[in-house]
Tab-separated table of C-alpha atoms and ligand atoms in Angstrom:
chain	number	residue	atom	x	y	z
A	203	MET	CA	30.770	44.002	-3.946
A	204	ASN	CA	31.131	40.332	-3.055
A	205	ASP	CA	32.342	41.008	0.464
A	206	LEU	CA	33.836	38.008	2.203
A	207	SER	CA	31.263	37.872	4.981
A	208	GLN	CA	28.648	37.076	2.306
A	209	PRO	CA	28.905	33.368	1.547
A	210	VAL	CA	28.926	32.373	-2.118
A	211	GLY	CA	26.437	29.774	-3.279
A	212	GLY	CA	25.827	28.287	-6.698
A	213	PRO	CA	27.174	25.223	-8.455
A	214	THR	CA	30.701	25.538	-7.034
A	215	LEU	CA	29.546	24.751	-3.485
A	216	PRO	CA	30.928	21.376	-2.347
A	217	GLN	CA	28.318	18.818	-3.391
A	218	GLU	CA	28.212	16.893	-0.152
A	219	ARG	CA	26.066	16.176	2.873
A	220	ARG	CA	28.017	17.486	5.844
A	221	LEU	CA	26.624	17.727	9.346
A	222	VAL	CA	28.670	19.683	11.884
A	223	THR	CA	25.893	20.208	14.455
A	224	GLU	CA	22.517	18.688	15.178
A	225	VAL	CA	19.812	19.904	12.754
A	226	PRO	CA	18.674	22.592	13.364
A	227	GLY	CA	21.894	23.761	15.014
A	228	PRO	CA	22.370	26.435	17.685
A	229	ARG	CA	22.589	29.379	15.300
A	230	SER	CA	19.469	28.306	13.442
A	231	ARG	CA	17.685	27.874	16.754
A	232	ALA	CA	18.687	31.377	17.829
A	233	LEU	CA	17.424	32.797	14.533
A	234	GLN	CA	14.261	30.788	14.964
A	235	GLU	CA	13.635	32.539	18.280
A	236	ARG	CA	13.920	35.906	16.537
A	237	ARG	CA	11.696	34.644	13.763
A	238	VAL	CA	8.980	33.503	16.147
A	239	ALA	CA	9.016	36.940	17.784
A	240	ALA	CA	8.842	38.801	14.463
A	241	VAL	CA	7.118	36.666	11.822
A	242	ALA	CA	3.422	35.822	11.748
A	243	ALA	CA	2.832	32.265	12.925
A	244	GLY	CA	0.536	31.631	9.955
A	245	VAL	CA	3.648	31.401	7.794
A	246	SER	CA	5.374	28.160	8.782
A	247	SER	CA	8.550	26.358	7.675
A	248	VAL	CA	9.107	22.676	6.944
A	249	LEU	CA	12.670	22.601	8.296
A	250	PRO	CA	13.757	25.645	10.308
A	251	VAL	CA	17.434	25.761	9.392
A	252	HIS	CA	18.290	29.285	8.349
A	253	VAL	CA	20.079	29.274	5.016
A	254	VAL	CA	23.228	31.174	4.050
A	255	ALA	CA	24.030	29.617	0.676
A	256	ALA	CA	22.732	26.998	-1.743
A	257	GLY	CA	23.655	25.543	-5.107
A	258	GLY	CA	23.607	22.371	-7.175
A	259	GLY	CA	22.015	19.794	-4.899
A	260	VAL	CA	22.789	21.315	-1.497
A	261	VAL	CA	21.554	23.923	0.968
A	262	VAL	CA	24.069	25.271	3.519
A	263	ASP	CA	22.826	26.595	6.849
A	264	VAL	CA	24.068	29.191	9.267
A	265	ASP	CA	25.703	26.482	11.432
A	266	GLY	CA	27.760	25.182	8.503
A	267	ASN	CA	25.646	22.108	7.819
A	268	SER	CA	25.326	21.142	4.164
A	269	LEU	CA	21.981	19.471	3.482
A	270	ILE	CA	20.891	17.480	0.437
A	271	ASP	CA	18.034	19.324	-1.270
A	272	LEU	CA	15.208	17.044	-2.384
A	273	GLY	CA	12.699	19.915	-2.508
A	274	SER	CA	14.120	22.701	-4.737
A	275	GLY	CA	12.187	25.281	-2.724
A	276	ILE	CA	8.984	23.493	-3.827
A	277	ALA	CA	9.992	22.782	-7.435
A	278	VAL	CA	11.469	26.203	-8.137
A	279	VAL	CA	15.248	25.994	-8.480
A	280	ASN	CA	15.182	23.405	-11.256
A	281	VAL	CA	18.450	24.852	-12.639
A	282	GLY	CA	19.974	24.871	-9.154
A	283	ASN	CA	20.170	27.651	-6.614
A	284	ALA	CA	22.180	30.737	-7.542
A	285	ALA	CA	22.817	29.124	-10.947
A	286	GLU	CA	25.770	30.820	-12.594
A	287	LYS	CA	24.011	32.398	-15.581
A	288	VAL	CA	20.980	33.321	-13.497
A	289	ALA	CA	23.047	35.069	-10.827
A	290	ALA	CA	25.044	36.937	-13.494
A	291	ALA	CA	21.948	37.983	-15.450
A	292	VAL	CA	20.241	39.198	-12.276
A	293	ALA	CA	23.311	41.236	-11.282
A	294	ALA	CA	23.643	42.770	-14.751
A	295	GLN	CA	19.939	43.626	-15.022
A	296	ALA	CA	19.865	45.033	-11.484
A	297	ALA	CA	22.774	47.293	-12.394
A	298	ALA	CA	21.021	48.496	-15.576
A	299	PHE	CA	17.486	49.095	-14.247
A	300	THR	CA	15.364	47.285	-11.694
A	301	HIS	CA	11.869	48.442	-12.588
A	302	THR	CA	9.953	50.725	-14.877
A	303	CYS	CA	6.601	48.905	-14.828
A	304	PHE	CA	5.922	47.223	-18.173
A	305	MET	CA	2.578	49.044	-18.287
A	306	VAL	CA	4.400	52.396	-18.155
A	307	THR	CA	7.494	51.915	-20.317
A	308	PRO	CA	8.191	48.420	-21.687
A	309	TYR	CA	11.485	46.569	-22.189
A	310	GLU	CA	12.815	43.676	-24.262
A	311	GLY	CA	13.197	41.088	-21.462
A	312	TYR	CA	9.447	40.838	-20.941
A	313	VAL	CA	8.856	40.435	-24.677
A	314	ALA	CA	11.579	37.787	-24.948
A	315	VAL	CA	10.126	35.741	-22.082
A	316	CYS	CA	6.694	35.836	-23.761
A	317	GLU	CA	8.275	34.704	-27.036
A	318	GLU	CA	9.903	31.786	-25.229
A	319	LEU	CA	6.653	30.793	-23.499
A	320	ASN	CA	4.701	31.023	-26.759
A	321	ALA	CA	7.237	28.805	-28.495
A	322	ARG	CA	7.737	26.230	-25.740
A	323	THR	CA	4.253	25.593	-24.326
A	324	PRO	CA	2.309	22.717	-25.939
A	325	GLY	CA	0.663	23.250	-29.336
A	326	ASP	CA	1.894	25.049	-32.447
A	327	HIS	CA	-1.095	27.424	-32.712
A	328	GLU	CA	-0.515	31.162	-32.492
A	329	LYS	CA	-0.240	32.351	-28.867
A	330	ARG	CA	0.132	35.396	-26.674
A	331	SER	CA	1.448	35.616	-23.104
A	332	ALA	CA	1.241	37.922	-20.107
A	333	LEU	CA	3.523	37.925	-17.062
A	334	PHE	CA	2.738	38.155	-13.354
A	335	ASN	CA	4.470	37.561	-10.020
A	336	SER	CA	3.125	34.410	-8.399
A	337	GLY	CA	1.519	31.186	-9.449
A	338	ALA	CA	-1.787	32.131	-7.860
A	339	GLU	CA	-1.824	35.372	-9.816
A	340	ALA	CA	-1.312	33.508	-13.088
A	341	VAL	CA	-4.226	31.191	-12.267
A	342	GLU	CA	-6.442	34.169	-11.364
A	343	ASN	CA	-5.641	35.695	-14.744
A	344	ALA	CA	-6.353	32.439	-16.568
A	345	VAL	CA	-9.865	32.539	-15.117
A	346	LYS	CA	-10.235	36.221	-16.054
A	347	VAL	CA	-9.260	35.498	-19.654
A	348	ALA	CA	-11.454	32.392	-19.894
A	349	ARG	CA	-14.487	34.278	-18.554
A	350	HIS	CA	-13.902	37.225	-20.826
A	351	ALA	CA	-13.343	35.061	-23.891
A	352	THR	CA	-16.416	32.870	-23.329
A	353	GLY	CA	-18.853	35.231	-21.614
A	354	ARG	CA	-19.508	32.380	-19.146
A	355	SER	CA	-18.777	32.314	-15.416
A	356	ALA	CA	-18.483	28.762	-14.032
A	357	VAL	CA	-15.060	27.320	-13.270
A	358	VAL	CA	-14.614	23.561	-12.937
A	359	VAL	CA	-11.805	22.141	-10.790
A	360	LEU	CA	-10.796	18.699	-9.577
A	361	ASP	CA	-10.746	16.894	-6.258
A	362	HIS	CA	-7.273	17.186	-4.636
A	363	ALA	CA	-6.451	20.284	-6.704
A	364	TYR	CA	-4.091	23.025	-5.531
A	365	HIS	CA	-4.062	26.382	-7.298
A	366	GLY	CA	-3.017	28.940	-4.669
A	367	ARG	CA	-3.885	30.981	-1.594
A	368	THR	CA	-5.667	34.100	-2.925
A	369	ASN	CA	-9.433	34.260	-2.542
A	370	LEU	CA	-10.285	32.862	-5.966
A	371	THR	CA	-7.479	30.287	-5.946
A	372	MET	CA	-8.408	29.141	-2.412
A	373	ALA	CA	-11.823	28.422	-3.880
A	374	LEU	CA	-10.142	26.407	-6.651
A	375	THR	CA	-7.954	24.537	-4.132
A	376	ALA	CA	-9.516	21.416	-2.630
A	377	LYS	CA	-7.908	20.907	0.778
A	378	SER	CA	-9.393	22.751	3.708
A	379	MET	CA	-6.619	22.526	6.318
A	380	PRO	CA	-4.339	24.480	6.184
A	381	TYR	CA	-5.268	26.368	3.009
A	382	LYS	CA	-8.932	27.347	3.477
A	383	THR	CA	-10.023	26.784	7.064
A	384	GLY	CA	-11.414	30.016	8.493
A	385	PHE	CA	-10.725	32.069	5.367
A	386	GLY	CA	-14.142	31.969	3.696
A	387	PRO	CA	-16.400	33.033	2.145
A	388	PHE	CA	-14.819	31.916	-1.100
A	389	ALA	CA	-15.359	33.090	-4.647
A	390	PRO	CA	-18.588	31.758	-6.176
A	391	GLU	CA	-19.183	29.770	-9.367
A	392	VAL	CA	-16.491	27.182	-8.633
A	393	TYR	CA	-17.508	23.541	-9.085
A	394	ARG	CA	-15.477	20.519	-8.003
A	395	VAL	CA	-15.574	17.254	-9.914
A	396	PRO	CA	-13.887	13.847	-9.472
A	397	MET	CA	-10.176	13.413	-10.113
A	398	ALA	CA	-8.905	10.164	-11.623
A	399	TYR	CA	-6.789	9.054	-8.633
A	400	PRO	CA	-5.635	5.566	-9.603
A	401	PHE	CA	-4.532	4.408	-6.140
A	402	ARG	CA	-7.873	5.300	-4.592
A	403	TRP	CA	-10.338	4.823	-7.461
A	404	PRO	CA	-13.061	2.389	-6.304
A	405	GLY	CA	-13.175	0.623	-9.668
A	406	GLY	CA	-9.382	0.118	-9.774
A	407	ARG	CA	-6.498	1.605	-11.733
A	408	GLU	CA	-7.508	0.327	-15.155
A	409	ALA	CA	-11.041	1.689	-14.978
A	410	CYS	CA	-9.968	4.925	-13.327
A	411	GLY	CA	-9.304	7.151	-16.363
A	412	PRO	CA	-12.427	6.444	-18.422
A	413	GLU	CA	-14.769	6.148	-15.406
A	414	ALA	CA	-13.607	9.387	-13.820
A	415	ALA	CA	-13.814	11.244	-17.144
A	416	ALA	CA	-17.369	9.980	-17.682
A	417	GLU	CA	-18.340	11.180	-14.219
A	418	VAL	CA	-16.852	14.632	-14.815
A	419	ILE	CA	-18.677	14.955	-18.126
A	420	ASP	CA	-21.936	13.830	-16.521
A	421	ARG	CA	-21.602	16.375	-13.696
A	422	ILE	CA	-20.819	19.212	-16.078
A	423	THR	CA	-23.689	18.280	-18.326
A	424	THR	CA	-26.356	17.650	-15.705
A	425	GLU	CA	-25.429	19.787	-12.685
A	426	ILE	CA	-23.411	22.762	-13.892
A	427	GLY	CA	-24.615	23.197	-17.473
A	428	VAL	CA	-22.192	22.926	-20.360
A	429	ASP	CA	-22.982	26.415	-21.652
A	430	GLN	CA	-22.309	27.939	-18.221
A	431	VAL	CA	-18.726	26.718	-17.989
A	432	ALA	CA	-15.948	29.162	-18.839
A	433	CYS	CA	-13.067	26.819	-18.095
A	434	LEU	CA	-11.794	23.616	-16.604
A	435	VAL	CA	-8.597	24.144	-14.616
A	436	PHE	CA	-6.371	21.116	-13.939
A	437	GLU	CA	-2.830	20.123	-12.965
A	438	PRO	CA	-1.477	17.506	-15.404
A	439	ILE	CA	0.101	15.880	-12.335
A	440	GLN	CA	-1.390	17.155	-9.079
A	441	GLY	CA	1.289	18.682	-6.878
A	442	GLU	CA	0.264	19.599	-3.321
A	443	GLY	CA	-2.559	17.045	-3.654
A	444	GLY	CA	0.024	14.240	-3.595
A	445	PHE	CA	1.730	13.913	-6.992
A	446	ILE	CA	-1.296	12.190	-8.430
A	447	VAL	CA	-0.831	11.143	-12.054
A	448	PRO	CA	-4.351	10.943	-13.493
A	449	GLY	CA	-5.505	7.561	-14.762
A	450	ALA	CA	-4.677	6.954	-18.444
A	451	GLY	CA	-7.179	8.480	-20.841
A	452	TYR	CA	-8.734	10.887	-18.314
A	453	LEU	CA	-7.084	14.114	-19.486
A	454	PRO	CA	-7.441	13.408	-23.222
A	455	ALA	CA	-11.150	12.655	-22.693
A	456	LEU	CA	-11.663	15.904	-20.774
A	457	ALA	CA	-9.706	17.839	-23.407
A	458	GLU	CA	-11.918	16.442	-26.138
A	459	PHE	CA	-15.088	17.256	-24.210
A	460	CYS	CA	-13.938	20.816	-23.515
A	461	ALA	CA	-13.002	21.415	-27.147
A	462	ALA	CA	-16.368	20.127	-28.339
A	463	ASN	CA	-18.275	22.368	-25.910
A	464	GLY	CA	-16.456	25.681	-26.007
A	465	ILE	CA	-14.946	25.204	-22.520
A	466	VAL	CA	-11.484	26.718	-22.131
A	467	LEU	CA	-8.998	24.051	-21.032
A	468	VAL	CA	-6.524	25.559	-18.565
A	469	ALA	CA	-3.426	23.537	-17.656
A	470	ASP	CA	-1.838	24.672	-14.403
A	471	GLU	CA	1.792	23.706	-15.121
A	472	ILE	CA	3.132	25.796	-12.249
A	473	GLN	CA	4.663	22.813	-10.439
A	474	THR	CA	4.959	20.367	-13.353
A	475	GLY	CA	6.398	22.740	-15.959
A	476	PHE	CA	9.861	23.743	-17.047
A	477	GLY	CA	11.410	20.316	-17.388
A	478	ARG	CA	10.393	18.931	-14.013
A	479	THR	CA	8.718	15.774	-15.364
A	480	GLY	CA	11.228	15.011	-18.132
A	481	ARG	CA	9.379	17.111	-20.725
A	482	TRP	CA	9.153	20.876	-20.953
A	483	PHE	CA	5.498	20.555	-19.928
A	484	ALA	CA	3.740	17.585	-18.344
A	485	CYS	CA	0.770	17.833	-20.753
A	486	GLU	CA	3.131	16.511	-23.425
A	487	HIS	CA	3.176	13.050	-21.795
A	488	GLU	CA	-0.435	12.579	-22.858
A	489	GLY	CA	-0.468	14.694	-26.002
A	490	VAL	CA	-2.918	17.126	-24.393
A	491	VAL	CA	-2.870	20.635	-25.883
A	492	PRO	CA	-4.459	23.112	-23.455
A	493	ASP	CA	-5.978	26.421	-24.523
A	494	LEU	CA	-4.294	28.306	-21.678
A	495	VAL	CA	-1.201	27.348	-19.653
A	496	THR	CA	-0.041	28.833	-16.359
A	497	THR	CA	3.655	28.767	-15.457
A	498	ALA	CA	5.646	29.935	-12.416
A	499	LYS	CA	8.125	28.278	-10.020
A	500	GLY	CA	10.809	26.748	-12.320
A	501	ILE	CA	10.505	29.545	-14.864
A	502	ALA	CA	12.985	32.010	-13.332
A	503	GLY	CA	15.561	30.123	-11.248
A	504	GLY	CA	14.124	31.355	-7.956
A	505	LEU	CA	12.987	34.857	-8.814
A	506	PRO	CA	9.279	35.600	-8.550
A	507	LEU	CA	7.748	35.381	-12.010
A	508	SER	CA	4.705	33.699	-13.497
A	509	GLY	CA	3.137	33.508	-16.915
A	510	LEU	CA	-0.149	32.956	-18.674
A	511	THR	CA	0.122	31.715	-22.241
A	512	GLY	CA	-2.715	30.863	-24.567
A	513	ARG	CA	-4.477	30.832	-27.880
A	514	VAL	CA	-4.258	34.202	-29.557
A	515	GLU	CA	-8.016	34.600	-29.995
A	516	MET	CA	-8.650	33.981	-26.262
A	517	MET	CA	-5.809	36.098	-24.945
A	518	GLN	CA	-6.663	38.947	-27.327
A	519	ALA	CA	-10.321	38.887	-26.271
A	520	VAL	CA	-9.404	41.013	-23.250
A	521	HIS	CA	-9.512	44.802	-23.777
A	522	PRO	CA	-6.250	46.769	-23.487
A	523	GLY	CA	-5.630	47.545	-19.810
A	524	GLY	CA	-7.676	44.539	-18.638
A	525	LEU	CA	-4.611	42.576	-17.495
A	526	GLY	CA	-1.489	43.649	-15.659
A	527	GLY	CA	-0.059	44.713	-12.315
A	528	THR	CA	2.766	46.907	-11.037
A	529	TYR	CA	5.475	44.271	-10.866
A	530	GLY	CA	4.302	41.647	-13.362
A	531	GLY	CA	7.236	40.639	-15.572
A	532	ASN	CA	9.744	42.605	-13.516
A	533	PRO	CA	12.930	43.097	-15.580
A	534	VAL	CA	15.205	41.351	-13.072
A	535	ALA	CA	12.887	38.338	-12.955
A	536	CYS	CA	12.702	38.298	-16.776
A	537	ALA	CA	16.503	38.359	-17.043
A	538	ALA	CA	16.572	35.422	-14.625
A	539	ALA	CA	14.011	33.552	-16.734
A	540	LEU	CA	15.982	33.994	-19.951
A	541	ALA	CA	19.153	32.801	-18.188
A	542	THR	CA	17.205	29.870	-16.751
A	543	ILE	CA	16.058	28.792	-20.216
A	544	GLU	CA	19.602	29.168	-21.565
A	545	THR	CA	20.928	27.030	-18.704
A	546	MET	CA	18.288	24.367	-19.276
A	547	GLU	CA	19.266	24.153	-22.948
A	548	GLN	CA	22.992	24.224	-22.293
A	549	LEU	CA	22.896	21.477	-19.644
A	550	ASP	CA	20.047	19.579	-21.340
A	551	LEU	CA	18.166	19.529	-18.057
A	552	VAL	CA	14.916	18.184	-19.507
A	553	ALA	CA	16.792	15.021	-20.492
A	554	ALA	CA	18.517	15.019	-17.086
A	555	ALA	CA	15.110	15.058	-15.373
A	556	GLU	CA	14.069	12.047	-17.407
A	557	SER	CA	17.214	9.990	-16.803
A	558	LEU	CA	17.625	10.878	-13.113
A	559	GLY	CA	13.900	10.250	-12.790
A	560	LYS	CA	14.450	6.649	-13.913
A	561	GLU	CA	16.992	6.161	-11.137
A	562	LEU	CA	14.679	7.752	-8.632
A	563	ARG	CA	11.845	5.445	-9.700
A	564	GLY	CA	14.109	2.401	-9.466
A	565	ARG	CA	15.036	3.268	-5.895
A	566	LEU	CA	11.464	4.052	-4.849
A	567	ASP	CA	10.130	0.836	-6.401
A	568	ALA	CA	12.804	-1.141	-4.544
A	569	LEU	CA	11.858	0.569	-1.280
A	570	ALA	CA	8.188	-0.230	-1.880
A	571	ASP	CA	9.023	-3.894	-2.525
A	572	GLY	CA	10.454	-4.219	0.966
A	573	ASP	CA	7.991	-1.999	2.815
A	574	PRO	CA	4.325	-2.982	3.162
A	575	GLY	CA	3.537	0.569	4.318
A	576	ILE	CA	4.361	2.077	0.915
A	577	GLY	CA	1.063	1.769	-0.925
A	578	ASP	CA	1.947	3.590	-4.117
A	579	VAL	CA	4.942	4.926	-6.038
A	580	ARG	CA	4.089	7.485	-8.687
A	581	GLY	CA	5.088	10.555	-10.651
A	582	ARG	CA	7.223	11.385	-13.650
A	583	GLY	CA	10.810	12.515	-14.077
A	584	LEU	CA	11.995	14.380	-10.997
A	585	MET	CA	8.475	14.785	-9.656
A	586	GLN	CA	7.820	11.517	-7.856
A	587	ALA	CA	6.396	10.401	-4.548
A	588	ILE	CA	5.520	7.536	-2.248
A	589	GLU	CA	2.155	7.272	-0.486
A	590	LEU	CA	2.249	5.743	2.994
A	591	VAL	CA	-0.619	3.602	4.242
A	592	HIS	CA	-1.327	1.048	6.939
A	593	PRO	CA	-0.181	-2.288	5.478
A	594	GLY	CA	-2.757	-4.179	3.491
A	595	THR	CA	-5.125	-1.184	3.343
A	596	ILE	CA	-5.373	2.211	1.644
A	597	GLU	CA	-5.808	3.906	5.020
A	598	PRO	CA	-3.412	6.894	5.106
A	599	ASP	CA	-0.512	6.806	7.579
A	600	ALA	CA	0.121	10.486	8.233
A	601	ALA	CA	1.866	9.853	11.576
A	602	ARG	CA	4.539	7.681	9.972
A	603	THR	CA	4.899	10.199	7.156
A	604	ARG	CA	5.662	12.954	9.671
A	605	ALA	CA	8.122	10.725	11.545
A	606	VAL	CA	9.983	9.752	8.368
A	607	LEU	CA	10.175	13.364	7.169
A	608	SER	CA	11.558	14.561	10.469
A	609	ALA	CA	14.117	11.723	10.572
A	610	CYS	CA	15.280	12.802	7.087
A	611	HIS	CA	15.558	16.403	8.258
A	612	ARG	CA	17.643	15.483	11.306
A	613	ALA	CA	19.936	13.494	9.007
A	614	GLY	CA	20.475	16.465	6.699
A	615	VAL	CA	18.073	15.797	3.832
A	616	VAL	CA	15.432	18.350	2.876
A	617	THR	CA	12.281	16.359	2.086
A	618	LEU	CA	8.712	17.572	1.674
A	619	GLY	CA	5.358	16.031	2.455
A	620	ALA	CA	2.186	16.433	0.391
A	621	GLY	CA	-1.235	14.946	-0.146
A	622	THR	CA	-4.823	15.521	0.832
A	623	TYR	CA	-4.311	13.039	3.678
A	624	GLY	CA	-0.807	14.241	4.619
A	625	ASN	CA	0.649	10.813	3.866
A	626	VAL	CA	2.779	11.472	0.793
A	627	ILE	CA	6.541	12.035	0.679
A	628	ARG	CA	7.499	13.824	-2.503
A	629	PHE	CA	10.847	14.058	-4.240
A	630	LEU	CA	11.639	17.243	-6.153
A	631	PRO	CA	15.432	17.524	-6.450
A	632	PRO	CA	16.939	20.253	-8.623
A	633	LEU	CA	17.411	18.934	-12.171
A	634	VAL	CA	21.153	19.565	-11.687
A	635	MET	CA	21.289	17.183	-8.697
A	636	PRO	CA	24.539	15.141	-8.861
A	637	GLU	CA	23.797	11.417	-9.093
A	638	HIS	CA	25.819	10.507	-6.009
A	639	LEU	CA	23.913	13.022	-3.873
A	640	LEU	CA	20.528	11.825	-5.082
A	641	ALA	CA	21.617	8.296	-4.161
A	642	GLU	CA	22.829	9.405	-0.735
A	643	GLY	CA	19.622	11.357	-0.103
A	644	LEU	CA	17.588	8.269	-0.944
A	645	ASP	CA	19.785	6.151	1.354
A	646	VAL	CA	18.758	8.500	4.157
A	647	VAL	CA	15.103	8.177	3.151
A	648	ALA	CA	15.468	4.373	3.230
A	649	GLU	CA	17.073	4.495	6.696
A	650	SER	CA	14.373	6.828	7.948
A	651	LEU	CA	11.634	4.511	6.680
A	652	ALA	CA	13.360	1.531	8.286
A	653	ALA	CA	13.713	3.387	11.600
A	654	ASN	CA	9.994	4.168	11.562
A	655	PRO	CA	8.370	0.950	10.363
A	656	ALA	CA	4.719	0.693	9.339
B	209	LIG	N1	-0.612	25.993	-8.829
B	209	LIG	C1	0.002	23.672	-9.272
B	209	LIG	O1	1.833	23.990	-7.122
B	209	LIG	C2	2.176	26.426	-5.639
B	209	LIG	C3	2.430	26.036	-2.617
B	209	LIG	C4	3.091	26.065	-1.318
B	209	LIG	P1	2.249	30.467	-5.825
B	209	LIG	N2	2.557	25.252	-4.924
B	209	LIG	C5	3.290	25.432	-3.692
B	209	LIG	C6	2.218	26.688	-0.273
B	209	LIG	O2	1.906	25.988	0.701
B	209	LIG	O3	1.868	27.867	-0.427
B	209	LIG	C7	1.212	26.272	-6.780
B	209	LIG	C8	1.080	25.046	-7.470
B	209	LIG	C9	0.158	24.947	-8.508
B	209	LIG	C10	-0.505	27.163	-8.209
B	209	LIG	C11	0.408	27.341	-7.176
B	209	LIG	C12	0.484	28.691	-6.523
B	209	LIG	O4	1.715	29.285	-6.772
B	209	LIG	O5	3.464	30.987	-6.550
B	209	LIG	O6	2.570	29.835	-4.507
B	209	LIG	O7	1.154	31.475	-5.749
């Protein structure tokens, strides 16, 4: 079946940056012309090289360029692209059966993934899980469960939050352009409260956690009404919002308030989960135990799968038939998830994220020392970022951010931007990234910053 015209990706691909044309090259540009004529312009691409293979820490394009991957398809291929066990499990499952619909006739893979999620998500209370296709769908279902379990309707979310692109999750997402502009009206009963953003908190980093938590609690109490709130949905480290690590004490204070007031605490671990931050789940860094947890992205090695896991009494509050969907927990995606978990254990990738993350932080701190335009370095494990500002201020420098990103792309390094102000460069390498390639990728970032000074 593996015909020779089909390139083979996975961990055996040469782990090197190799440029044989300009980026994007002529074949990518030709494909891009076809793409523009066929694909809706609303769907855009960060770096329009068309990919033929990927694995380990590289992405290979149709012109033969091998690029260093510092994005992992937005924090998805934590175990590497076309990871050996994942590719084999997908092939075997696809040959056995590809779909029955779990709601029609069930199968073991779905059950096994739920068992894994119940065991691995924070807290040793009894749990149940349900599986879906996308991150947004998992978040939607978290809100459904929280509303059903509490009989309340209000949903509280944070400034700078990102939770998806469906109607309800657009409402939960903070940033207007490009996610919300022109797409309203949005779902009602969504309330936004302050996020503890240390770099930008008026009272400073130290005061940030407690002050922001006090403000959130005050808003919920006085403006929304404690007994109206079904849930508070948060990212333990905000992703699209700019890799914002909340000020110390903020999340534990909110968790305590929610527990005391019957508000369901929903951790959106879609970007932070599955080893990314050097723990299985980012909530563990602060000892926060959420009632419900959403997972997606890193869960299935690149196949579309998401999960909602939570306290048994909340999850079981929903009547039979109240949750589901045709493809949710597709057997091929479940096989990929089980192989992903096996790979993470076998290669100890959670520990790898922590140790590589230390190197990444060392390099980013050193860059910041020599560059007055880097205002902040933050994140955990292999989820870290720099925020670019005009020197001596906190005024965002989005133009420089764009210039640096495009210089990295031309030099064969896949880098992603982020942030409410479009001035954050984020680093999300696969957890299997070879050390020498991470170092080389960061050399390119350093050169690109130097070539585009503040
Ligand atoms: N919650 C925390 O990070 C997806 C979005 C990219 P879906 N983040 C990448 C884009 O521009 O669409 C995300 C997330 C968090 C929810 C989601 C939504 O996950 O699988 O994209 O629906």
